[in-house]
Amino acid sequence: MSAKWRIGIILLPVLVLVQCQVKELDWWEKTVFYQIYPRSFKDSDGDGIGDLNGITDSLEYLKELGVGATWLSPIFKSPMYDFGYDISDFYAIQEEYGTMEDFERLLQKAKELDIKIVLDFVPNHGSNESVWFEEALKGHEKYYNYFVWEDGVEDENGKLNPPNNWVSVFRKSAWEYRKEVGKYYLHQFVIGQPDLNYRNPEVVEEMKNVIRFWLDKGIAGFRVDAIAHLFEVDKTLFGGKYPDEPLAQNREIDPDNYDYLDHIYTKDHEETFEMVYQWRDVLDEYKAKDGFTRVMMTEAYSSPQITMKYFGDGVRAGAQMPFNFVLISEVSGSSTAAELKYALDKFLTFKPVDKLANWVAGNHDNNRVASRYSVELVDGLNMIVMLLPGIAVTYMGEEIGMVDGYVSWEDTVDPSGCNTDDPINYWTVSRDPERTPFQWNSEKNAGFSTGDKTWLPVAEGYETLNVEIQKSTSRSHLNVYKQLTRLRNEPVFRYGRFESVALNPDIFAFKRWHDGEIYVTVINLKNRDHTIDLTYFEHVVGHLEVVLTDIRSKKVPGDLLEASQAEIVAHESLVLKVVHTLR
Ligand SMILES: *[C@@H]1O[C@H](CO)[C@@H](O)[C@H](O)[C@H]1NC(C)=O
Ligand SMILES: [Ca+2]
Ligand SMILES: [Ca+2]
């Protein structure tokens, strides 16, 4: 074999590799999605409730952050028993949030700024105060069949009891009796959220029309709520009666608690995935027309095996982003570096090779990062979310390190808290603390509202923890965040390979490398100093240059660390770049 041939054989795979890697990514593959909880973002008219005009007026802020898309929690007409997740008209805007014209202006402004708008799609249930449900109660057959009904069971004293033992996610029976029809309806969530009947083809078509209606307005896709609960078991397989669910292993908890049962008949049903693939077909009809990809992000707190099914089944495509909740559900401030690595590796291990991972550390249903981890780890968590391979999602306020607000029992409005009937322990499940108003500045109500009362109290400490102050402080969470959104545009973070390690119980580190460039991010989860050896990573030798630090670090960009003995102080988070790389 001639030398020329040999070089050819060596170069060929390299060229193929390079070609794959410079593939132009689609908009959603490289952007950051920023979740806005509209009720708490910005109040434009002083009624104490955030609204659409408030969002429109604040879109430039998203642009400054380097965010390219936002998903909005529900803005649709609702009696607000579950703050908009109980929708009474899927085709209309909730009045206190604005009008359809306001929404169209929001879309227009977003378009000018090149920010994609993603809406929340809540397919599992409607509202007990919707026309659909009211018609059902009047005996209108079409709408009666939109919901899931079942006969009660009479006990020996003639007392009517719910059809079976199913428990609502928000505690107590998942069945509610309606004397108008003499039956119980199913509500996997609050009583005001009757489940829709997906075994009725008219419901399937209606909900596809909801998707089409908003896509026609110009939105870029949907975040799909509570998807795992869509289908219940087919009761015809059980003699026409929904069967009891078996008891879960954990018997410490009381029978009203959702976790008391093993939800084999009401969660993660096979038909649910099929429905997701059908919705993807609808999104793709739109893409076929104009070439612009509409996205779907699915919310399911399920095992990795089940989560991956939302991507597709190998033949049919599903969601581009089945949410990866490991940073929310599986690790916290008390986790070790190994536990963090184990959790992060899960999604990467199970996901199909041709799909992208996604990372999210906070949302409107879970305590804030600063409270769930620690105030010191805010920047470190943002580094993980932004610099791991895949799509980044940020819950509003995580970029400035907002903390859970204190909401007294009297001020508690979240059904998850109220339904405990427990003025002492309600806060352990209430979602109000992570929903307190966004902290814009040090003025009245943190600049969220000019009103005298806000729907939830503003969190304490906003006078020093807000956007305005962090903008004018060079070392702030906000500025770390902005540098991260810039940094992730570098080819090494877009296309680079990934390796991670728990160097000891406290230190988690990961390497990204591409085309001769190597970055190492180091996060000290605990309150102890360490000297670490980063030459563990192949080709990490000599010196590392500091690129970015958490706000408490004494190190500054440009400082050099010795790879073989780098000193990392308590709770320090650093993004480092290898100075001398072997090409
Ligand atoms: C709807 O359900 C809520 C509980 O979530 C209840 O307070 C309300 O009275 C119900 N509305 C009607 C019209 O039944
Ligand atoms: Ca308002
Ligand atoms: Ca359901």
Coordinates of C-alpha atoms and ligand atoms in Angstrom, one line a residue:
M1 CA 0.0 0.0 0.0
S2 CA 1.4 3.4 -1.0
A3 CA 2.0 6.1 1.6
K4 CA -0.6 8.2 -0.2
W5 CA -3.2 5.5 0.3
R6 CA -2.4 5.2 3.9
I7 CA -2.9 8.9 4.5
G8 CA -6.2 8.6 2.6
I9 CA -7.4 5.9 4.9
I10 CA -6.5 7.9 7.9
L11 CA -8.0 11.2 6.7
L12 CA -11.2 9.8 5.3
P13 CA -12.9 9.1 8.6
V14 CA -11.7 12.4 9.9
L15 CA -13.3 14.3 7.1
V16 CA -16.6 12.4 7.5
L17 CA -16.5 13.2 11.2
V18 CA -15.9 16.9 10.6
Q19 CA -18.7 17.0 8.0
C20 CA -21.2 15.6 10.5
Q21 CA -20.1 17.9 13.2
V22 CA -20.5 21.2 11.3
K23 CA -24.1 20.2 10.3
E24 CA -26.2 23.3 10.7
L25 CA -28.3 22.9 13.8
D26 CA -32.0 23.7 13.8
W27 CA -33.2 26.7 15.9
W28 CA -34.4 24.6 18.8
E29 CA -31.3 22.5 19.0
K30 CA -29.1 25.4 19.9
T31 CA -31.3 27.9 21.7
V32 CA -32.1 28.4 25.4
F33 CA -35.7 28.0 26.4
Y34 CA -36.8 30.4 29.2
Q35 CA -39.9 29.5 31.1
I36 CA -42.2 32.4 32.0
Y37 CA -44.9 31.9 34.6
P38 CA -47.1 34.7 33.3
R39 CA -49.0 35.3 36.5
S40 CA -45.7 36.3 38.2
F41 CA -43.5 37.8 35.6
K42 CA -44.7 41.4 35.0
D43 CA -48.0 43.2 35.8
S44 CA -48.7 46.0 33.3
D45 CA -51.9 47.4 34.8
G46 CA -51.4 47.3 38.6
D47 CA -54.0 44.6 39.5
G48 CA -51.2 42.5 41.1
I49 CA -51.3 39.8 38.5
G50 CA -48.8 39.4 35.7
D51 CA -50.1 39.7 32.2
L52 CA -49.4 39.4 28.5
N53 CA -48.6 43.1 28.1
G54 CA -46.1 42.8 30.9
I55 CA -44.4 40.0 29.0
T56 CA -44.4 42.0 25.7
D57 CA -42.8 44.9 27.5
S58 CA -40.1 42.7 29.0
L59 CA -39.1 40.7 25.9
E60 CA -35.9 42.7 25.5
Y61 CA -34.8 41.4 28.8
L62 CA -34.9 37.9 27.3
K63 CA -32.9 39.1 24.4
E64 CA -30.2 40.5 26.7
L65 CA -30.0 37.2 28.5
G66 CA -29.2 35.5 25.2
V67 CA -32.4 33.4 25.3
G68 CA -34.0 32.5 21.9
A69 CA -37.3 31.0 23.0
T70 CA -39.8 31.2 25.8
W71 CA -42.4 28.8 27.0
L72 CA -45.4 30.3 28.8
S73 CA -47.3 28.5 31.4
P74 CA -51.1 28.6 30.5
I75 CA -52.6 31.9 29.4
F76 CA -56.0 30.4 28.5
K77 CA -59.4 31.1 29.9
S78 CA -59.7 29.5 33.3
P79 CA -61.5 29.7 36.7
M80 CA -58.0 29.3 38.2
Y81 CA -58.6 26.4 40.6
D82 CA -55.1 25.3 39.4
F83 CA -53.9 28.7 38.2
G84 CA -54.6 28.1 34.5
Y85 CA -53.9 24.4 34.3
D86 CA -57.7 24.1 34.5
I87 CA -58.7 25.4 31.1
S88 CA -62.4 26.3 30.5
D89 CA -61.8 27.5 26.9
F90 CA -58.8 26.2 25.0
Y91 CA -59.3 28.8 22.3
A92 CA -59.4 31.9 24.4
I93 CA -57.1 34.1 26.5
Q94 CA -57.8 34.5 30.2
E95 CA -59.2 38.0 30.7
E96 CA -56.9 39.0 33.6
Y97 CA -53.9 38.2 31.3
G98 CA -55.2 40.2 28.3
T99 CA -57.0 39.9 25.0
M100 CA -56.3 38.0 21.8
E101 CA -55.0 41.2 20.4
D102 CA -52.5 41.5 23.3
F103 CA -51.3 38.0 22.5
E104 CA -50.9 38.9 18.8
R105 CA -48.9 41.9 19.8
L106 CA -46.7 39.7 22.0
L107 CA -46.1 37.4 19.1
Q108 CA -45.3 40.3 16.8
K109 CA -42.8 41.8 19.2
A110 CA -41.2 38.4 19.8
K111 CA -40.9 38.0 16.1
E112 CA -39.1 41.3 15.7
L113 CA -36.7 40.2 18.4
D114 CA -36.4 36.7 17.0
I115 CA -37.7 35.0 20.2
K116 CA -39.8 32.0 19.6
I117 CA -43.0 31.6 21.6
V118 CA -44.0 28.2 22.9
L119 CA -47.3 27.7 24.7
D120 CA -48.4 25.3 27.3
F121 CA -50.8 22.6 26.0
V122 CA -52.8 20.9 28.8
P123 CA -54.4 17.9 27.1
N124 CA -55.3 15.7 30.0
H125 CA -58.1 17.7 31.5
G126 CA -60.5 20.6 31.0
S127 CA -62.4 22.6 33.6
N128 CA -65.6 21.8 35.6
E129 CA -66.6 25.3 34.7
S130 CA -66.2 25.0 30.9
V131 CA -69.1 25.0 28.4
W132 CA -68.0 21.4 27.5
F133 CA -68.6 20.2 31.1
E134 CA -71.7 22.2 31.7
E135 CA -73.2 20.8 28.5
A136 CA -72.2 17.3 29.7
L137 CA -74.1 17.8 32.9
K138 CA -77.2 18.9 31.0
G139 CA -77.1 15.5 29.2
H140 CA -75.6 16.8 25.9
E141 CA -74.3 13.5 24.7
K142 CA -71.4 14.8 22.6
Y143 CA -69.9 16.6 25.6
Y144 CA -70.9 14.0 28.1
N145 CA -68.6 11.7 26.1
Y146 CA -65.7 14.2 26.4
F147 CA -65.2 13.1 30.0
V148 CA -64.6 9.9 31.9
W149 CA -67.7 8.8 33.9
E150 CA -68.2 5.9 36.2
D151 CA -71.0 4.6 38.5
G152 CA -70.4 4.8 42.3
V153 CA -70.4 1.8 44.6
E154 CA -73.1 1.5 47.3
D155 CA -72.0 0.2 50.6
E156 CA -74.1 -2.0 53.0
N157 CA -75.7 1.2 54.5
G158 CA -76.7 2.4 51.1
K159 CA -74.1 5.1 51.1
L160 CA -72.6 5.9 47.7
N161 CA -68.8 5.6 47.4
P162 CA -66.4 6.4 44.6
P163 CA -66.1 3.8 41.9
N164 CA -62.6 2.6 43.0
N165 CA -59.5 3.6 45.1
W166 CA -57.9 5.9 42.6
V167 CA -56.3 8.9 44.2
S168 CA -55.8 12.4 42.7
V169 CA -52.2 13.8 42.3
F170 CA -53.5 16.6 44.7
R171 CA -54.6 14.0 47.3
K172 CA -58.0 12.3 48.1
S173 CA -60.3 10.5 45.7
A174 CA -59.8 11.0 42.0
W175 CA -63.6 10.7 41.6
E176 CA -66.2 13.4 42.1
Y177 CA -69.9 12.8 42.1
R178 CA -72.4 14.9 40.0
K179 CA -76.0 14.4 40.9
E180 CA -77.0 16.0 37.5
V181 CA -76.0 12.7 35.8
G182 CA -75.8 10.4 38.8
K183 CA -72.3 9.4 38.1
Y184 CA -68.7 10.2 39.2
Y185 CA -66.2 11.9 36.9
L186 CA -62.5 11.3 36.9
H187 CA -60.1 14.0 37.8
Q188 CA -56.5 12.9 38.1
F189 CA -55.7 16.4 39.3
V190 CA -58.0 18.9 41.2
I191 CA -61.7 18.5 41.3
G192 CA -62.0 21.4 38.9
Q193 CA -60.0 19.5 36.3
P194 CA -62.2 16.7 34.8
D195 CA -60.0 14.3 32.7
L196 CA -60.8 14.3 29.0
N197 CA -61.7 11.0 27.5
Y198 CA -59.0 10.1 24.9
R199 CA -60.9 6.9 24.0
N200 CA -63.3 9.2 22.2
P201 CA -62.1 10.1 18.7
E202 CA -64.0 13.4 18.9
V203 CA -61.8 14.4 21.9
V204 CA -58.7 13.4 19.9
E205 CA -59.8 15.6 17.0
E206 CA -60.9 18.5 19.2
M207 CA -57.5 18.6 20.9
K208 CA -55.7 18.5 17.5
N209 CA -57.8 21.5 16.5
V210 CA -56.6 23.3 19.6
I211 CA -53.0 22.6 18.5
R212 CA -53.8 23.9 15.0
F213 CA -55.6 27.0 16.3
W214 CA -52.4 28.2 18.1
L215 CA -50.0 27.1 15.5
D216 CA -52.1 29.2 13.0
K217 CA -51.5 32.2 15.3
G218 CA -47.7 31.7 14.7
I219 CA -46.4 30.0 17.8
A220 CA -43.3 27.7 17.6
G221 CA -44.7 24.8 19.4
F222 CA -45.9 23.4 22.8
R223 CA -44.8 22.3 26.1
V224 CA -47.2 19.4 26.9
D225 CA -48.5 19.3 30.5
A226 CA -48.9 16.1 32.6
I227 CA -48.6 13.9 29.6
A228 CA -48.1 10.7 31.5
H229 CA -51.7 10.9 32.8
L230 CA -53.4 11.1 29.4
F231 CA -54.8 7.6 29.1
E232 CA -56.4 5.4 31.7
V233 CA -56.6 1.7 31.3
D234 CA -59.3 0.4 28.9
K235 CA -62.0 -0.6 31.2
T236 CA -63.6 -3.0 28.7
L237 CA -60.7 -5.3 29.5
F238 CA -62.0 -5.4 33.1
G239 CA -65.6 -6.1 32.6
G240 CA -66.5 -2.5 32.1
K241 CA -65.3 -1.3 35.5
Y242 CA -62.1 0.6 36.2
P243 CA -60.0 -1.7 38.5
D244 CA -58.5 -0.6 41.8
E245 CA -54.8 0.2 41.7
P246 CA -52.4 -1.9 43.9
L247 CA -50.8 -0.4 47.0
A248 CA -47.3 1.0 46.6
Q249 CA -44.4 -0.3 48.6
N250 CA -44.0 2.8 50.7
R251 CA -46.7 2.4 53.4
E252 CA -45.5 5.2 55.6
I253 CA -47.9 7.6 54.0
D254 CA -51.6 8.1 54.4
P255 CA -54.2 6.7 51.9
D256 CA -55.1 10.2 50.7
N257 CA -51.6 10.6 49.4
Y258 CA -51.0 10.0 45.6
D259 CA -47.9 8.0 46.4
Y260 CA -50.0 5.5 48.4
L261 CA -50.9 3.6 45.2
D262 CA -48.9 2.1 42.3
H263 CA -50.4 3.9 39.3
I264 CA -50.4 1.0 36.8
Y265 CA -53.8 1.9 35.4
T266 CA -53.6 5.7 35.2
K267 CA -50.1 6.6 34.2
D268 CA -47.6 6.0 31.4
H269 CA -50.1 4.1 29.3
E270 CA -48.8 2.8 25.9
E271 CA -51.6 4.7 24.0
T272 CA -50.3 7.9 25.4
F273 CA -47.1 7.6 23.3
E274 CA -49.2 6.9 20.2
M275 CA -51.1 10.2 20.8
V276 CA -47.8 12.1 21.2
Y277 CA -46.7 10.8 17.8
Q278 CA -50.0 11.9 16.3
W279 CA -49.5 15.4 17.7
R280 CA -46.0 15.4 16.1
D281 CA -47.6 14.6 12.8
V282 CA -49.8 17.8 13.2
L283 CA -46.7 19.8 14.0
D284 CA -44.9 18.4 11.0
E285 CA -47.9 19.3 8.7
Y286 CA -47.0 22.9 9.5
K287 CA -43.3 22.3 8.9
A288 CA -44.0 20.8 5.5
K289 CA -45.8 24.0 4.5
D290 CA -43.1 26.5 5.5
G291 CA -39.9 24.6 6.5
F292 CA -40.0 26.0 10.1
T293 CA -39.8 23.3 12.8
R294 CA -42.5 23.4 15.5
V295 CA -41.4 21.8 18.8
M296 CA -42.9 19.7 21.4
M297 CA -41.6 19.4 25.0
T298 CA -43.3 16.8 27.1
E299 CA -43.6 16.9 30.9
A300 CA -43.5 13.5 32.4
Y301 CA -41.8 12.6 35.8
S302 CA -41.2 9.0 34.7
S303 CA -38.3 6.5 34.5
P304 CA -35.7 7.1 31.8
Q305 CA -36.9 4.1 29.9
I306 CA -40.4 5.5 29.7
T307 CA -39.2 9.1 29.1
M308 CA -37.4 8.0 26.0
K309 CA -40.6 6.6 24.4
Y310 CA -41.8 10.2 24.0
F311 CA -38.9 10.8 21.5
G312 CA -40.5 8.2 19.1
D313 CA -40.6 4.5 18.6
G314 CA -37.8 4.3 16.0
V315 CA -40.4 4.6 13.1
R316 CA -42.6 7.4 14.3
A317 CA -41.3 10.7 15.7
G318 CA -42.6 12.2 19.0
A319 CA -41.4 15.1 21.1
Q320 CA -38.1 16.7 20.4
M321 CA -37.7 17.3 24.1
P322 CA -39.1 14.9 26.6
F323 CA -38.1 16.9 29.7
N324 CA -35.2 15.5 31.6
F325 CA -36.0 16.2 35.3
V326 CA -33.0 14.5 37.0
L327 CA -31.6 17.8 38.3
I328 CA -35.0 18.4 39.9
S329 CA -36.1 15.0 41.1
E330 CA -32.9 13.1 41.8
V331 CA -30.2 15.4 43.1
S332 CA -30.2 18.3 45.7
G333 CA -27.8 20.2 47.9
S334 CA -27.1 17.1 49.9
S335 CA -26.1 14.9 47.0
T336 CA -22.5 13.8 46.4
A337 CA -20.6 14.4 43.2
A338 CA -21.1 10.7 42.3
E339 CA -24.8 11.0 42.8
L340 CA -24.9 14.0 40.6
K341 CA -22.9 12.2 37.9
Y342 CA -25.1 9.1 38.2
A343 CA -28.2 11.3 37.6
L344 CA -26.8 13.3 34.7
D345 CA -25.5 10.1 33.0
K346 CA -29.0 8.6 33.1
F347 CA -30.6 10.6 30.3
L348 CA -27.4 10.4 28.2
T349 CA -27.3 6.7 28.6
F350 CA -30.9 6.0 27.7
K351 CA -31.5 8.5 25.0
P352 CA -31.3 7.4 21.3
V353 CA -27.9 8.5 19.8
D354 CA -29.6 10.7 17.2
K355 CA -31.6 12.7 19.8
L356 CA -30.5 15.6 21.9
A357 CA -30.5 15.7 25.7
N358 CA -32.1 18.6 27.6
W359 CA -31.3 20.0 31.0
V360 CA -33.6 21.9 33.4
A361 CA -33.0 22.6 37.1
G362 CA -36.2 24.5 38.0
N363 CA -39.8 25.1 37.1
H364 CA -43.1 26.4 38.5
D365 CA -43.7 23.1 40.3
N366 CA -40.5 22.7 42.2
N367 CA -38.5 24.6 44.8
R368 CA -35.9 27.0 43.5
V369 CA -32.3 26.0 42.9
A370 CA -31.0 28.4 45.5
S371 CA -33.3 26.7 48.0
R372 CA -33.2 23.1 46.8
Y373 CA -29.4 23.1 46.4
S374 CA -27.9 26.2 48.0
V375 CA -27.4 29.8 47.3
E376 CA -23.7 29.1 46.6
L377 CA -24.5 26.6 43.9
V378 CA -26.7 28.8 41.7
D379 CA -23.9 29.5 39.2
G380 CA -22.6 25.9 39.3
L381 CA -26.1 24.6 38.4
N382 CA -26.4 27.2 35.6
M383 CA -23.0 26.0 34.3
I384 CA -24.3 22.4 34.2
V385 CA -27.6 23.3 32.5
M386 CA -25.8 25.5 29.9
L387 CA -22.7 23.6 29.2
L388 CA -23.7 19.9 29.1
P389 CA -24.4 18.6 25.6
G390 CA -28.0 19.4 24.6
I391 CA -30.8 21.9 25.0
A392 CA -30.9 24.3 28.1
V393 CA -34.1 25.3 29.8
T394 CA -34.3 28.0 32.5
Y395 CA -37.2 28.8 34.8
M396 CA -37.5 32.6 35.1
G397 CA -35.6 33.9 38.1
E398 CA -33.0 31.1 38.1
E399 CA -30.7 33.4 36.2
I400 CA -30.5 35.8 39.2
G401 CA -30.7 33.1 41.8
M402 CA -34.1 33.8 43.2
V403 CA -34.9 31.9 46.4
D404 CA -38.2 30.4 47.5
G405 CA -40.5 33.0 48.9
Y406 CA -42.1 32.6 52.3
V407 CA -45.9 32.3 51.8
S408 CA -47.9 32.0 55.0
W409 CA -50.8 29.6 55.4
E410 CA -53.2 32.5 55.1
D411 CA -51.6 33.6 51.8
T412 CA -51.3 30.1 50.3
V413 CA -53.4 29.7 47.2
D414 CA -51.8 26.6 45.5
P415 CA -54.3 23.7 45.7
S416 CA -51.4 21.4 46.4
G417 CA -50.8 23.3 49.6
C418 CA -54.4 24.1 50.5
N419 CA -55.6 20.5 50.0
T420 CA -53.3 19.4 52.9
D421 CA -55.6 21.2 55.3
D422 CA -52.5 21.5 57.4
P423 CA -51.4 25.0 58.5
I424 CA -48.1 23.6 59.8
N425 CA -46.7 21.3 57.0
Y426 CA -48.5 22.7 53.9
W427 CA -45.3 24.4 52.8
T428 CA -43.6 21.1 52.0
V429 CA -45.9 20.5 49.1
S430 CA -47.1 24.1 48.2
R431 CA -45.8 25.4 44.9
D432 CA -46.4 29.0 45.8
P433 CA -42.8 29.6 47.1
E434 CA -41.3 29.1 43.6
R435 CA -44.0 31.2 42.0
T436 CA -43.6 34.5 43.9
P437 CA -43.3 37.6 41.7
F438 CA -40.3 38.1 39.5
Q439 CA -37.7 40.5 41.1
W440 CA -37.0 43.3 38.6
N441 CA -35.7 46.0 41.0
S442 CA -35.6 47.4 44.5
E443 CA -38.8 49.4 44.2
K444 CA -42.3 48.6 45.4
N445 CA -43.3 44.9 44.8
A446 CA -39.8 44.4 43.3
G447 CA -40.9 46.3 40.2
F448 CA -43.3 43.5 39.4
S449 CA -46.5 45.5 40.0
T450 CA -47.5 49.0 41.0
G451 CA -50.6 47.6 42.8
D452 CA -51.1 47.6 46.5
K453 CA -51.5 43.8 46.7
T454 CA -49.9 41.1 44.5
W455 CA -51.4 37.7 44.0
L456 CA -48.6 36.1 45.9
P457 CA -46.3 38.1 48.3
V458 CA -42.9 39.2 46.9
A459 CA -40.1 37.1 48.4
E460 CA -38.1 38.7 51.2
G461 CA -34.7 40.1 50.3
Y462 CA -35.7 41.4 46.8
E463 CA -34.2 44.8 47.7
T464 CA -30.8 43.3 47.1
L465 CA -31.6 40.3 44.9
N466 CA -33.0 41.7 41.6
V467 CA -32.3 42.2 37.9
E468 CA -31.4 45.9 38.2
I469 CA -28.8 45.4 40.9
Q470 CA -27.3 42.4 39.2
K471 CA -27.0 44.2 35.9
S472 CA -24.9 46.9 37.5
T473 CA -22.8 44.5 39.5
S474 CA -20.0 42.9 37.5
R475 CA -19.9 39.8 39.6
S476 CA -23.5 38.7 39.6
H477 CA -25.5 35.5 38.8
L478 CA -27.1 37.5 35.9
N479 CA -23.7 38.2 34.3
V480 CA -22.5 34.7 34.8
Y481 CA -25.7 33.5 33.1
K482 CA -25.2 35.9 30.2
Q483 CA -21.7 34.7 29.7
L484 CA -22.9 31.1 29.7
T485 CA -25.5 31.7 27.0
R486 CA -22.7 33.2 24.9
L487 CA -20.3 30.5 25.7
R488 CA -22.7 27.7 24.7
N489 CA -22.6 29.2 21.2
E490 CA -19.0 28.1 20.9
P491 CA -18.5 25.0 18.6
V492 CA -17.0 23.1 21.5
F493 CA -20.3 23.4 23.4
R494 CA -22.5 22.9 20.4
Y495 CA -20.7 19.9 18.9
G496 CA -18.1 18.8 21.4
R497 CA -17.9 15.4 23.1
F498 CA -18.6 15.0 26.8
E499 CA -17.0 13.1 29.7
S500 CA -17.6 13.6 33.4
V501 CA -16.2 12.4 36.6
A502 CA -16.8 12.6 40.4
L503 CA -13.2 13.3 41.4
N504 CA -14.1 12.9 45.1
P505 CA -17.4 13.0 47.0
D506 CA -17.5 16.8 46.7
I507 CA -16.1 17.6 43.2
F508 CA -17.9 17.0 40.0
A509 CA -16.0 17.9 36.8
F510 CA -16.8 17.5 33.1
K511 CA -14.8 17.9 29.9
R512 CA -16.1 19.1 26.5
W513 CA -13.8 18.9 23.5
H514 CA -13.9 19.6 19.9
D515 CA -11.5 20.4 17.1
G516 CA -8.5 20.7 19.4
E517 CA -10.3 22.8 22.0
I518 CA -10.8 21.4 25.5
Y519 CA -12.9 22.9 28.3
V520 CA -13.2 21.6 31.8
T521 CA -16.0 22.7 34.2
V522 CA -15.4 22.0 37.9
I523 CA -18.1 22.3 40.5
N524 CA -17.4 21.9 44.2
L525 CA -20.8 20.9 45.7
K526 CA -19.6 21.2 49.3
N527 CA -18.2 23.5 51.9
R528 CA -14.7 22.1 51.8
D529 CA -11.5 23.1 49.9
H530 CA -9.7 20.6 47.7
T531 CA -6.6 20.3 45.5
I532 CA -7.6 18.2 42.5
D533 CA -5.8 16.5 39.7
L534 CA -7.6 17.3 36.4
T535 CA -5.1 15.3 34.3
Y536 CA -7.5 12.5 34.9
F537 CA -9.0 13.7 31.7
E538 CA -7.1 12.7 28.6
H539 CA -5.2 15.6 27.0
V540 CA -5.8 17.8 30.0
V541 CA -2.2 18.7 30.9
G542 CA -0.1 21.8 31.7
H543 CA -2.2 24.8 32.5
L544 CA -5.9 25.6 32.5
E545 CA -7.0 29.2 32.0
V546 CA -10.0 30.4 34.0
V547 CA -12.8 31.4 31.6
L548 CA -15.7 31.9 34.1
T549 CA -16.2 31.6 37.8
D550 CA -19.1 31.6 40.3
I551 CA -19.6 35.0 41.9
R552 CA -17.8 34.2 45.1
S553 CA -14.6 32.8 43.6
K554 CA -11.4 34.8 44.2
K555 CA -10.2 33.7 40.8
V556 CA -10.7 35.9 37.7
P557 CA -10.8 35.1 34.0
G558 CA -7.2 34.7 32.6
D559 CA -5.8 33.2 35.9
L560 CA -3.9 30.0 35.3
L561 CA -4.4 26.8 37.2
E562 CA -2.0 23.8 37.1
A563 CA -3.9 20.8 35.8
S564 CA -2.2 18.3 38.1
Q565 CA -2.9 20.3 41.2
A566 CA -5.7 22.8 40.9
E567 CA -6.9 24.4 44.1
I568 CA -10.7 24.6 44.3
V569 CA -12.2 26.3 47.4
A570 CA -15.5 25.5 49.1
H571 CA -18.5 25.7 46.8
E572 CA -16.4 27.0 43.9
S573 CA -17.6 26.6 40.3
L574 CA -15.2 27.2 37.4
V575 CA -15.2 27.0 33.7
L576 CA -11.6 26.3 32.6
K577 CA -9.9 26.0 29.2
V578 CA -6.8 23.9 28.5
V579 CA -4.1 26.2 27.3
H580 CA -1.8 23.7 25.6
T581 CA -3.8 21.2 23.7
L582 CA -2.4 18.2 21.8
R583 CA -3.9 18.5 18.3
Ligands
LIG1 C1 -65.4 23.2 40.3 O1 -64.4 22.6 41.1 C2 -64.0 23.4 42.2 C3 -63.0 22.6 43.0 O2 -61.8 22.4 42.2 C4 -65.2 23.8 43.1 O3 -64.8 24.6 44.1 C5 -66.2 24.5 42.2 O4 -67.4 24.8 43.0 C6 -66.7 23.6 41.1 N1 -67.5 24.4 40.2 C7 -68.7 23.9 39.8 C8 -69.5 24.8 39.0 O5 -69.1 22.8 40.1
CA2 CA -52.2 42.6 35.4
CA3 CA -56.3 11.2 31.8

